[in-house]
Amino acid sequence: MTPTLSFALSHRYATILAFDVKIERDAQELADSLGVKIFQADIIYHLFDKFTSYREELKQRKRDENKHIAVFPCKLRVLPQYIFNSRDPIVMGVMVEAGIIKEGTPLCVPSKDRL
C-alpha cells in the first residue's frame, strides 16, 4: 500500500511524530491543510505521551459517535419482588450483574436450546 493510498483511506490517523526537531512554518501549514496532526517534543517520553493521549481521544470520540447505535452487552438478574407488569410492556426491576444497560437495549432470555 502506498503512503498516498493509506492517507486517502484513513486520513484521521495521519500523524507525524517529530522528535527533537523544529517544525518549519510551511510544513505546519501543509500539514494543517491536509489534516495531518504533528506532534513535536524534545523528550521522547513526552512525544509518546502526547501521541497516546491523542489516540485515546480519537477512540473516545468514535465511541461517542456510535454509542446511539451500539448494543452494549450486559447480564441482568430479574428481581421477582419488583415485577409490576409481566405482559407488553414488561415493567420489572433488575440487578445489573455485568456490563452496561441503556434504554432501548434489546433483551434476550436464554434457554437450554439457545443462548
PDB file of C-alpha atoms in Angstrom:
ATOM      1  CA  MET A   1       0.000   0.000   0.000  1.00  0.00           C
ATOM      2  CA  THR A   2       1.430   3.351  -0.964  1.00  0.00           C
ATOM      3  CA  PRO A   3       1.520   6.216   1.550  1.00  0.00           C
ATOM      4  CA  THR A   4      -0.874   8.231  -0.629  1.00  0.00           C
ATOM      5  CA  LEU A   5      -3.423   5.416  -0.707  1.00  0.00           C
ATOM      6  CA  SER A   6      -3.010   4.811   3.003  1.00  0.00           C
ATOM      7  CA  PHE A   7      -3.606   8.512   3.690  1.00  0.00           C
ATOM      8  CA  ALA A   8      -6.672   8.574   1.442  1.00  0.00           C
ATOM      9  CA  LEU A   9      -8.218   5.587   3.220  1.00  0.00           C
ATOM     10  CA  SER A  10      -7.623   6.649   6.810  1.00  0.00           C
ATOM     11  CA  HIS A  11      -6.698  10.324   6.974  1.00  0.00           C
ATOM     12  CA  ARG A  12      -7.935  10.731  10.528  1.00  0.00           C
ATOM     13  CA  TYR A  13      -4.967   8.654  11.731  1.00  0.00           C
ATOM     14  CA  ALA A  14      -2.440  10.702   9.740  1.00  0.00           C
ATOM     15  CA  THR A  15       0.179  11.896  12.206  1.00  0.00           C
ATOM     16  CA  ILE A  16       3.796  12.943  12.202  1.00  0.00           C
ATOM     17  CA  LEU A  17       5.895  12.376  15.302  1.00  0.00           C
ATOM     18  CA  ALA A  18       8.742  14.911  15.320  1.00  0.00           C
ATOM     19  CA  PHE A  19      11.388  14.110  17.910  1.00  0.00           C
ATOM     20  CA  ASP A  20      13.977  16.778  18.720  1.00  0.00           C
ATOM     21  CA  VAL A  21      13.428  18.760  15.503  1.00  0.00           C
ATOM     22  CA  LYS A  22      11.932  22.150  14.700  1.00  0.00           C
ATOM     23  CA  ILE A  23       8.778  22.190  12.563  1.00  0.00           C
ATOM     24  CA  GLU A  24       9.058  24.651   9.695  1.00  0.00           C
ATOM     25  CA  ARG A  25       6.126  27.026   9.211  1.00  0.00           C
ATOM     26  CA  ASP A  26       5.391  25.888   5.644  1.00  0.00           C
ATOM     27  CA  ALA A  27       5.452  22.228   6.730  1.00  0.00           C
ATOM     28  CA  GLN A  28       2.996  23.029   9.532  1.00  0.00           C
ATOM     29  CA  GLU A  29       0.711  24.891   7.118  1.00  0.00           C
ATOM     30  CA  LEU A  30       0.787  21.997   4.645  1.00  0.00           C
ATOM     31  CA  ALA A  31       0.015  19.512   7.414  1.00  0.00           C
ATOM     32  CA  ASP A  32      -2.875  21.677   8.617  1.00  0.00           C
ATOM     33  CA  SER A  33      -4.315  21.937   5.112  1.00  0.00           C
ATOM     34  CA  LEU A  34      -4.104  18.146   4.647  1.00  0.00           C
ATOM     35  CA  GLY A  35      -5.466  17.368   8.097  1.00  0.00           C
ATOM     36  CA  VAL A  36      -2.242  15.772   9.335  1.00  0.00           C
ATOM     37  CA  LYS A  37      -1.599  16.117  13.060  1.00  0.00           C
ATOM     38  CA  ILE A  38       2.016  16.928  14.003  1.00  0.00           C
ATOM     39  CA  PHE A  39       3.360  16.112  17.455  1.00  0.00           C
ATOM     40  CA  GLN A  40       6.674  17.689  18.385  1.00  0.00           C
ATOM     41  CA  ALA A  41       8.698  17.201  21.566  1.00  0.00           C
ATOM     42  CA  ASP A  42      12.311  17.333  22.657  1.00  0.00           C
ATOM     43  CA  ILE A  43      11.881  14.409  25.056  1.00  0.00           C
ATOM     44  CA  ILE A  44      10.810  11.077  23.579  1.00  0.00           C
ATOM     45  CA  TYR A  45       8.614  10.207  26.563  1.00  0.00           C
ATOM     46  CA  HIS A  46       6.645  13.437  26.161  1.00  0.00           C
ATOM     47  CA  LEU A  47       6.175  12.680  22.475  1.00  0.00           C
ATOM     48  CA  PHE A  48       4.903   9.214  23.332  1.00  0.00           C
ATOM     49  CA  ASP A  49       2.509  10.630  25.949  1.00  0.00           C
ATOM     50  CA  LYS A  50       1.114  13.204  23.514  1.00  0.00           C
ATOM     51  CA  PHE A  51       0.531  10.579  20.845  1.00  0.00           C
ATOM     52  CA  THR A  52      -1.094   8.030  23.156  1.00  0.00           C
ATOM     53  CA  SER A  53      -3.428  10.668  24.617  1.00  0.00           C
ATOM     54  CA  TYR A  54      -4.366  11.708  21.061  1.00  0.00           C
ATOM     55  CA  ARG A  55      -5.148   8.074  20.171  1.00  0.00           C
ATOM     56  CA  GLU A  56      -7.309   7.708  23.280  1.00  0.00           C
ATOM     57  CA  GLU A  57      -9.110  10.934  22.377  1.00  0.00           C
ATOM     58  CA  LEU A  58      -9.831   9.541  18.889  1.00  0.00           C
ATOM     59  CA  LYS A  59     -11.144   6.289  20.382  1.00  0.00           C
ATOM     60  CA  GLN A  60     -13.394   8.157  22.808  1.00  0.00           C
ATOM     61  CA  ARG A  61     -14.716  10.409  20.040  1.00  0.00           C
ATOM     62  CA  LYS A  62     -15.540   7.343  17.913  1.00  0.00           C
ATOM     63  CA  ARG A  63     -17.299   5.694  20.880  1.00  0.00           C
ATOM     64  CA  ASP A  64     -19.347   8.842  21.453  1.00  0.00           C
ATOM     65  CA  GLU A  65     -20.314   8.987  17.765  1.00  0.00           C
ATOM     66  CA  ASN A  66     -21.512   5.370  17.722  1.00  0.00           C
ATOM     67  CA  LYS A  67     -22.972   4.910  21.180  1.00  0.00           C
ATOM     68  CA  HIS A  68     -26.516   5.602  19.973  1.00  0.00           C
ATOM     69  CA  ILE A  69     -26.368   2.604  17.589  1.00  0.00           C
ATOM     70  CA  ALA A  70     -24.196   0.241  19.625  1.00  0.00           C
ATOM     71  CA  VAL A  71     -25.661  -2.558  21.712  1.00  0.00           C
ATOM     72  CA  PHE A  72     -23.732  -2.949  24.937  1.00  0.00           C
ATOM     73  CA  PRO A  73     -23.680  -6.490  26.354  1.00  0.00           C
ATOM     74  CA  CYS A  74     -24.923  -6.938  29.880  1.00  0.00           C
ATOM     75  CA  LYS A  75     -26.007  -9.621  32.313  1.00  0.00           C
ATOM     76  CA  LEU A  76     -29.152  -8.983  34.349  1.00  0.00           C
ATOM     77  CA  ARG A  77     -30.894 -10.719  37.188  1.00  0.00           C
ATOM     78  CA  VAL A  78     -34.660 -10.190  37.383  1.00  0.00           C
ATOM     79  CA  LEU A  79     -35.832  -9.243  40.862  1.00  0.00           C
ATOM     80  CA  PRO A  80     -39.097 -11.206  41.317  1.00  0.00           C
ATOM     81  CA  GLN A  81     -40.422  -8.874  44.022  1.00  0.00           C
ATOM     82  CA  TYR A  82     -40.242  -5.987  41.517  1.00  0.00           C
ATOM     83  CA  ILE A  83     -42.238  -7.438  38.597  1.00  0.00           C
ATOM     84  CA  PHE A  84     -45.009  -4.898  38.069  1.00  0.00           C
ATOM     85  CA  ASN A  85     -46.286  -5.892  34.630  1.00  0.00           C
ATOM     86  CA  SER A  86     -45.487  -9.259  33.049  1.00  0.00           C
ATOM     87  CA  ARG A  87     -47.097  -8.532  29.668  1.00  0.00           C
ATOM     88  CA  ASP A  88     -46.330  -5.994  26.992  1.00  0.00           C
ATOM     89  CA  PRO A  89     -44.899  -3.590  28.095  1.00  0.00           C
ATOM     90  CA  ILE A  90     -42.923  -5.560  30.659  1.00  0.00           C
ATOM     91  CA  VAL A  91     -42.139  -3.488  33.725  1.00  0.00           C
ATOM     92  CA  MET A  92     -39.742  -5.068  36.193  1.00  0.00           C
ATOM     93  CA  GLY A  93     -36.807  -4.371  38.423  1.00  0.00           C
ATOM     94  CA  VAL A  94     -33.434  -5.871  37.587  1.00  0.00           C
ATOM     95  CA  MET A  95     -29.962  -6.067  39.072  1.00  0.00           C
ATOM     96  CA  VAL A  96     -27.173  -5.402  36.568  1.00  0.00           C
ATOM     97  CA  GLU A  97     -24.538  -8.047  37.300  1.00  0.00           C
ATOM     98  CA  ALA A  98     -22.151  -7.181  34.464  1.00  0.00           C
ATOM     99  CA  GLY A  99     -21.905  -4.722  31.606  1.00  0.00           C
ATOM    100  CA  ILE A 100     -23.992  -1.686  30.785  1.00  0.00           C
ATOM    101  CA  ILE A 101     -27.715  -1.441  30.137  1.00  0.00           C
ATOM    102  CA  LYS A 102     -29.267   1.548  28.451  1.00  0.00           C
ATOM    103  CA  GLU A 103     -32.782   2.484  27.460  1.00  0.00           C
ATOM    104  CA  GLY A 104     -33.778   0.594  24.316  1.00  0.00           C
ATOM    105  CA  THR A 105     -31.310  -2.270  24.797  1.00  0.00           C
ATOM    106  CA  PRO A 106     -32.822  -5.467  23.359  1.00  0.00           C
ATOM    107  CA  LEU A 107     -33.189  -8.251  25.921  1.00  0.00           C
ATOM    108  CA  CYS A 108     -32.930 -11.996  25.404  1.00  0.00           C
ATOM    109  CA  VAL A 109     -33.890 -14.706  27.873  1.00  0.00           C
ATOM    110  CA  PRO A 110     -31.531 -17.647  27.301  1.00  0.00           C
ATOM    111  CA  SER A 111     -32.814 -21.186  27.413  1.00  0.00           C
ATOM    112  CA  LYS A 112     -31.168 -24.583  27.032  1.00  0.00           C
ATOM    113  CA  ASP A 113     -31.984 -24.613  23.310  1.00  0.00           C
ATOM    114  CA  ARG A 114     -30.436 -21.240  22.547  1.00  0.00           C
ATOM    115  CA  LEU A 115     -28.015 -18.968  24.323  1.00  0.00           C
TER     116      LEU A 115
END
